């Protein structure tokens, strides 16, 4: 199978590669052409996934296609952009028809779920590597950046945290769990749902936003530094899914929520007055803390005691903690 036959069969012919709203020219010419309305800006983001680094060698091709696009599209959600399309630069060791078919199906399924169109790409030979570039549109000046958090705002997240981190031992085959636990956790890992509608609803309301890819604490650190504020998180407010709560002890569950990456839930800061309206729309928004003057991200228990965050994100009682005498919550040597 030659390069052009491969592109035609698996990508150009896919339902998600047909022209549509905003896509004037898709696959097949030297460039794709996107249409923007007057007063709109183009949002662009690129992600590269390398075999053995970002996904395991044993990775299922369908799940890889699905997840790669979800992860890339989540950056559009985080900016409050509406999806337009994406390009796929695909480096393959060989053209395996079964692998390509499954990969293209996973990609197509997520593209349709996200209203994204495949508008072009590149196909080369080498170790399996995917580079996806996503394009979205946003009214000029209304993109959600990391830089606008205001002292007094609430810190919120768009849904349960820690599922993807809890799923990792299952993904890697290190642990097993009953189906009612494994299925929802693995679904969150393999098919995260970019919060595109929430991101767009946050335009003009959220003062700062991002998607949680590296872990809540690490990513909130980006908001804190870009906005020049401190973020206070209350541990007991972290939203945990039923699967995480029933599978993990509270300490492990909190650690997954605080430091586990890959959830692709939005984190944002917003003035209290906008919260009720957003919640009325049915988004599972949880208020997890607030914006205060200062620097960095700080964790507290529900009694207001400071909890120390280590470099790995794991927490133990800090110097200022009153302590509860629960030694299982102590982790030394960090
Ligand atoms: P060029 O030589 O002009 O870069 P290519 O031969 O690389 O063109 O690609 C031909 C067409 O197929 C282009 O429109 C390109 O965007 C598209 N394309 C190539 N690889 C892929 C891919 N993996 N997925 C989607 N479109 C692709
Ligand atoms: Mg090319």
Coordinates of C-alpha atoms and ligand atoms in Angstrom, one line a residue:
X1 CA 0.0 0.0 0.0
X2 CA 1.5 3.3 -1.1
X3 CA 1.4 6.5 0.9
X4 CA -1.4 8.1 -1.1
X5 CA -3.5 4.9 -1.0
X6 CA -3.0 4.8 2.8
X7 CA -4.1 8.4 3.2
X8 CA -7.1 8.0 1.0
X9 CA -8.3 4.7 2.5
X10 CA -7.9 5.4 6.2
X11 CA -8.0 9.2 6.5
X12 CA -9.4 11.1 3.5
X13 CA -12.4 8.7 3.2
X14 CA -13.2 8.9 6.9
X15 CA -16.5 10.6 7.8
X16 CA -14.7 13.1 10.0
X17 CA -12.5 14.2 7.0
X18 CA -15.5 15.5 4.9
X19 CA -15.7 19.2 4.5
X20 CA -18.1 21.0 6.8
X21 CA -18.8 24.2 8.7
X22 CA -15.6 26.3 8.8
X23 CA -13.6 23.9 6.6
X24 CA -13.4 25.3 3.0
X25 CA -10.7 22.9 1.9
X26 CA -9.8 19.6 3.7
X27 CA -7.4 16.8 2.8
X28 CA -6.1 16.8 -0.8
X29 CA -4.4 20.1 -1.6
X30 CA -1.2 21.7 -0.4
X31 CA -3.0 23.4 2.5
X32 CA -6.3 23.1 4.2
X33 CA -8.4 26.3 4.3
X34 CA -10.4 27.4 7.3
X35 CA -13.0 30.1 7.4
X36 CA -13.2 32.5 10.3
X37 CA -16.0 35.0 10.8
X38 CA -15.1 38.7 11.2
X39 CA -14.2 39.3 14.8
X40 CA -13.0 35.7 15.5
X41 CA -9.5 34.5 16.4
X42 CA -7.9 31.2 15.6
X43 CA -6.9 29.0 18.5
X44 CA -4.1 26.5 17.7
X45 CA -2.5 23.8 19.8
X46 CA -0.1 20.9 19.0
X47 CA 0.5 17.6 21.0
X48 CA 2.9 14.8 20.1
X49 CA 2.6 11.3 21.5
X50 CA 5.6 8.9 21.1
X51 CA 5.3 5.1 21.6
X52 CA 7.0 4.0 24.8
X53 CA 7.0 7.5 26.2
X54 CA 3.3 8.7 26.1
X55 CA 1.6 5.3 25.5
X56 CA 2.7 1.7 26.0
X57 CA 3.9 -0.6 23.1
X58 CA 0.9 -2.8 23.8
X59 CA -1.6 0.1 23.3
X60 CA -4.8 -0.7 21.4
X61 CA -5.0 1.2 18.2
X62 CA -8.6 2.2 18.5
X63 CA -8.2 3.5 22.0
X64 CA -5.0 5.3 21.0
X65 CA -6.8 7.2 18.2
X66 CA -9.6 8.1 20.5
X67 CA -7.4 9.3 23.3
X68 CA -4.9 11.2 21.1
X69 CA -7.6 13.4 19.7
X70 CA -9.4 13.9 23.0
X71 CA -6.2 15.0 24.7
X72 CA -5.4 17.5 21.9
X73 CA -9.0 18.8 21.7
X74 CA -9.1 19.4 25.4
X75 CA -6.7 22.4 24.9
X76 CA -9.4 24.1 22.7
X77 CA -11.9 23.5 25.5
X78 CA -9.5 25.1 28.0
X79 CA -9.3 28.3 25.9
X80 CA -13.1 28.5 25.4
X81 CA -12.7 27.9 21.7
X82 CA -15.2 26.1 19.5
X83 CA -13.8 23.2 17.5
X84 CA -12.9 23.6 13.8
X85 CA -10.6 20.8 12.8
X86 CA -7.2 19.1 13.2
X87 CA -4.3 17.8 11.3
X88 CA -2.6 14.5 11.9
X89 CA 1.2 13.9 11.4
X90 CA 1.5 10.2 11.6
X91 CA 4.9 8.4 11.7
X92 CA 4.5 4.6 11.3
X93 CA 7.1 1.7 11.4
X94 CA 5.0 -0.1 8.8
X95 CA 1.5 0.2 7.1
X96 CA -0.4 -2.5 9.0
X97 CA -4.0 -2.4 7.6
X98 CA -5.6 -3.8 10.8
X99 CA -3.8 -1.3 13.0
X100 CA -4.6 1.6 10.6
X101 CA -8.3 0.6 10.4
X102 CA -8.7 0.5 14.2
X103 CA -6.7 3.7 14.8
X104 CA -8.8 5.6 12.2
X105 CA -12.0 4.3 13.7
X106 CA -11.0 5.5 17.2
X107 CA -9.9 8.9 15.8
X108 CA -13.1 9.2 13.8
X109 CA -15.3 8.4 16.8
X110 CA -13.7 11.0 19.0
X111 CA -13.7 13.5 16.1
X112 CA -17.5 13.1 15.6
X113 CA -18.1 13.3 19.4
X114 CA -16.1 16.6 19.5
X115 CA -17.4 18.0 16.2
X116 CA -13.8 18.1 14.9
X117 CA -12.8 17.5 11.2
X118 CA -9.6 16.0 10.0
X119 CA -8.3 18.6 7.5
X120 CA -4.8 17.3 6.6
X121 CA -1.6 15.9 7.9
X122 CA 1.6 14.1 7.0
X123 CA 2.5 10.4 6.7
X124 CA 6.1 9.3 7.3
X125 CA 8.0 6.1 8.3
X126 CA 9.7 5.7 11.6
X127 CA 8.9 4.8 15.3
X128 CA 5.2 5.2 15.9
X129 CA 4.6 8.9 16.7
X130 CA 1.4 11.0 16.5
X131 CA 1.4 14.8 16.2
X132 CA -2.0 16.3 16.3
X133 CA -2.6 20.0 15.7
X134 CA -6.0 21.3 16.7
X135 CA -7.7 24.5 15.4
X136 CA -10.7 26.3 17.0
X137 CA -12.3 29.6 16.8
X138 CA -13.1 32.1 19.6
X139 CA -14.6 35.6 19.5
X140 CA -11.7 38.1 19.6
X141 CA -10.6 38.9 23.1
X142 CA -12.7 36.2 24.7
X143 CA -10.3 33.3 24.9
X144 CA -9.8 31.9 28.4
X145 CA -6.2 32.4 29.4
X146 CA -4.3 31.4 32.6
X147 CA -3.6 34.9 33.5
X148 CA -6.7 36.6 34.8
X149 CA -7.5 35.1 38.2
X150 CA -8.6 37.7 40.7
X151 CA -8.2 37.7 44.4
X152 CA -11.7 36.7 45.8
X153 CA -12.6 34.4 42.9
X154 CA -13.6 30.8 43.5
X155 CA -11.4 28.0 42.2
X156 CA -13.6 25.4 40.4
X157 CA -13.2 22.2 38.5
X158 CA -15.5 20.8 35.8
X159 CA -16.0 17.3 37.2
X160 CA -14.5 14.4 39.2
X161 CA -10.7 14.3 39.6
X162 CA -8.3 11.4 39.8
X163 CA -10.1 8.8 37.7
X164 CA -7.4 8.6 35.0
X165 CA -4.6 8.4 37.6
X166 CA -6.5 5.6 39.4
X167 CA -6.9 3.8 36.1
X168 CA -3.2 3.9 35.3
X169 CA -2.3 0.6 37.2
X170 CA -5.2 -1.0 35.2
X171 CA -3.9 0.4 31.9
X172 CA -0.4 -0.9 32.6
X173 CA -1.7 -4.3 33.7
X174 CA -0.3 -3.9 37.2
X175 CA -3.6 -4.4 39.0
X176 CA -7.0 -5.7 38.3
X177 CA -10.4 -4.5 39.6
X178 CA -14.0 -5.6 39.4
X179 CA -15.8 -4.5 36.2
X180 CA -18.0 -1.9 37.9
X181 CA -14.8 -0.1 39.0
X182 CA -12.5 -0.9 36.1
X183 CA -14.9 0.1 33.4
X184 CA -15.6 3.7 34.4
X185 CA -12.0 4.3 35.3
X186 CA -10.6 3.0 32.1
X187 CA -13.3 4.9 30.1
X188 CA -12.0 8.1 31.7
X189 CA -8.4 7.2 30.8
X190 CA -9.0 6.1 27.2
X191 CA -11.9 8.4 26.2
X192 CA -11.7 11.6 28.2
X193 CA -14.4 14.0 27.1
X194 CA -13.0 17.4 26.3
X195 CA -15.2 19.9 28.1
X196 CA -15.9 22.0 25.0
X197 CA -19.4 23.2 25.9
X198 CA -18.3 24.2 29.4
X199 CA -15.3 26.0 28.0
X200 CA -17.5 28.1 25.7
X201 CA -20.0 28.7 28.5
X202 CA -17.1 30.1 30.7
X203 CA -16.3 32.9 28.1
X204 CA -16.9 36.2 29.7
X205 CA -17.3 34.6 33.2
X206 CA -14.1 32.6 34.1
X207 CA -11.2 34.8 34.8
X208 CA -8.6 32.1 34.2
X209 CA -8.9 28.5 32.9
X210 CA -6.9 25.5 31.8
X211 CA -7.4 21.7 31.3
X212 CA -5.9 19.4 33.9
X213 CA -3.3 17.3 32.1
X214 CA -0.4 17.2 34.5
X215 CA -2.4 17.0 37.8
X216 CA -4.5 19.6 39.6
X217 CA -1.7 21.0 41.8
X218 CA 0.8 21.3 38.9
X219 CA -1.7 22.9 36.6
X220 CA -3.1 25.2 39.2
X221 CA 0.4 26.3 39.7
X222 CA 0.3 27.7 36.1
X223 CA -2.8 29.7 36.9
X224 CA -1.2 31.0 40.1
X225 CA 2.0 32.1 38.4
X226 CA 0.4 33.5 35.2
X227 CA -2.2 35.4 37.3
X228 CA 0.3 36.4 40.1
X229 CA -2.0 35.1 42.8
X230 CA -2.1 32.2 45.3
X231 CA -4.7 29.4 45.1
X232 CA -6.0 27.7 48.2
X233 CA -7.5 24.2 47.7
X234 CA -9.6 22.5 50.3
X235 CA -8.9 18.8 50.3
X236 CA -12.3 17.6 51.4
X237 CA -13.9 19.6 48.5
X238 CA -12.1 17.6 45.8
X239 CA -14.8 15.8 43.7
X240 CA -14.2 12.1 43.6
X241 CA -16.1 9.6 41.4
X242 CA -17.9 6.7 43.0
X243 CA -15.4 4.3 41.4
X244 CA -12.4 6.1 43.0
X245 CA -14.1 6.4 46.3
X246 CA -15.0 2.7 46.5
X247 CA -11.6 1.5 45.2
X248 CA -9.1 3.6 46.9
X249 CA -8.6 4.7 50.5
X250 CA -9.2 8.4 51.1
X251 CA -5.5 9.3 51.1
X252 CA -4.8 7.5 47.8
X253 CA -7.9 9.0 46.3
X254 CA -6.9 12.5 47.3
X255 CA -3.5 12.0 45.9
X256 CA -4.9 10.8 42.6
X257 CA -7.1 13.9 42.5
X258 CA -4.2 16.3 43.5
X259 CA -1.3 14.9 41.5
X260 CA -2.7 12.5 38.9
X261 CA -2.6 13.8 35.4
X262 CA -4.7 12.9 32.4
X263 CA -8.2 13.8 33.7
X264 CA -8.7 16.6 31.1
X265 CA -11.3 18.3 33.3
X266 CA -11.3 22.1 33.2
X267 CA -10.0 24.1 36.2
X268 CA -11.0 27.7 36.3
X269 CA -11.4 30.7 38.5
X270 CA -14.7 32.6 38.6
X271 CA -16.4 35.3 40.6
X272 CA -19.1 33.9 43.0
X273 CA -21.9 35.8 41.2
X274 CA -21.5 33.7 38.0
X275 CA -21.5 30.3 39.8
X276 CA -25.2 29.7 40.2
X277 CA -25.9 30.4 36.5
X278 CA -23.2 27.9 35.4
X279 CA -24.5 25.3 37.8
X280 CA -28.1 25.7 36.6
X281 CA -26.9 24.6 33.2
X282 CA -26.1 21.2 34.7
X283 CA -22.3 21.1 34.6
X284 CA -20.9 19.1 37.4
X285 CA -18.9 22.1 38.7
X286 CA -17.3 21.7 42.1
X287 CA -15.9 24.6 44.0
X288 CA -12.6 23.4 45.4
X289 CA -11.0 26.5 46.8
X290 CA -10.4 30.2 46.2
X291 CA -8.0 32.8 44.9
X292 CA -6.0 34.8 47.5
X293 CA -3.1 37.2 47.4
X294 CA 0.3 35.6 47.4
X295 CA 2.1 32.9 45.3
X296 CA 1.7 29.2 44.6
X297 CA -0.8 26.5 45.4
X298 CA -1.7 25.6 49.0
X299 CA -3.7 22.8 50.4
X300 CA -5.8 22.8 53.5
X301 CA -8.0 20.3 55.3
X302 CA -11.7 21.2 56.1
X303 CA -10.6 22.5 59.5
X304 CA -8.3 25.0 57.8
X305 CA -5.1 23.3 58.7
X306 CA -2.3 23.6 56.2
X307 CA -1.2 20.4 54.4
X308 CA 2.1 20.2 52.8
X309 CA 2.4 19.3 49.1
X310 CA 5.6 17.4 48.1
X311 CA 7.3 17.6 44.8
X312 CA 5.5 14.4 43.8
X313 CA 2.2 15.9 44.7
X314 CA 1.7 13.6 47.6
X315 CA 0.7 15.3 50.8
X316 CA 1.4 14.9 54.4
X317 CA 0.9 17.1 57.4
X318 CA 2.8 20.3 57.2
X319 CA 4.6 22.2 59.9
X320 CA 1.6 24.3 60.6
X321 CA -0.9 21.5 60.8
X322 CA -2.8 20.8 63.9
X323 CA -2.8 17.1 63.0
X324 CA -5.5 14.6 63.6
X325 CA -3.3 11.8 64.9
X326 CA -4.0 9.7 61.9
X327 CA -0.5 8.3 61.2
X328 CA -1.6 6.8 57.8
X329 CA -1.7 10.3 56.5
X330 CA 1.9 11.0 57.2
X331 CA 4.6 10.6 54.6
X332 CA 8.1 11.5 55.5
X333 CA 11.3 11.9 53.6
X334 CA 10.0 14.2 50.9
Ligands
LIG1 P1 2.5 17.5 0.5 O1 3.5 16.7 -0.3 O2 1.9 18.6 -0.3 O3 2.9 17.8 1.9 P2 1.3 15.0 1.2 O4 1.6 14.1 0.1 O5 2.1 14.9 2.4 O6 1.3 16.5 0.6 O7 -0.2 14.8 1.6 C1 -1.3 14.9 0.6 C2 -2.5 15.3 1.3 O8 -2.9 14.4 2.3 C3 -2.4 16.7 2.0 O9 -3.7 17.3 1.9 C4 -2.2 16.3 3.4 O10 -2.6 17.3 4.3 C5 -3.0 15.0 3.6 N1 -2.4 14.0 4.5 C6 -1.2 13.4 4.5 N2 -1.1 12.6 5.5 C7 -2.2 12.6 6.2 C8 -2.7 12.0 7.4 N3 -2.0 11.1 8.1 N4 -3.9 12.3 7.8 C9 -4.7 13.2 7.2 N5 -4.3 13.8 6.0 C10 -3.1 13.6 5.6
LIG2 MG1 3.5 16.3 3.3

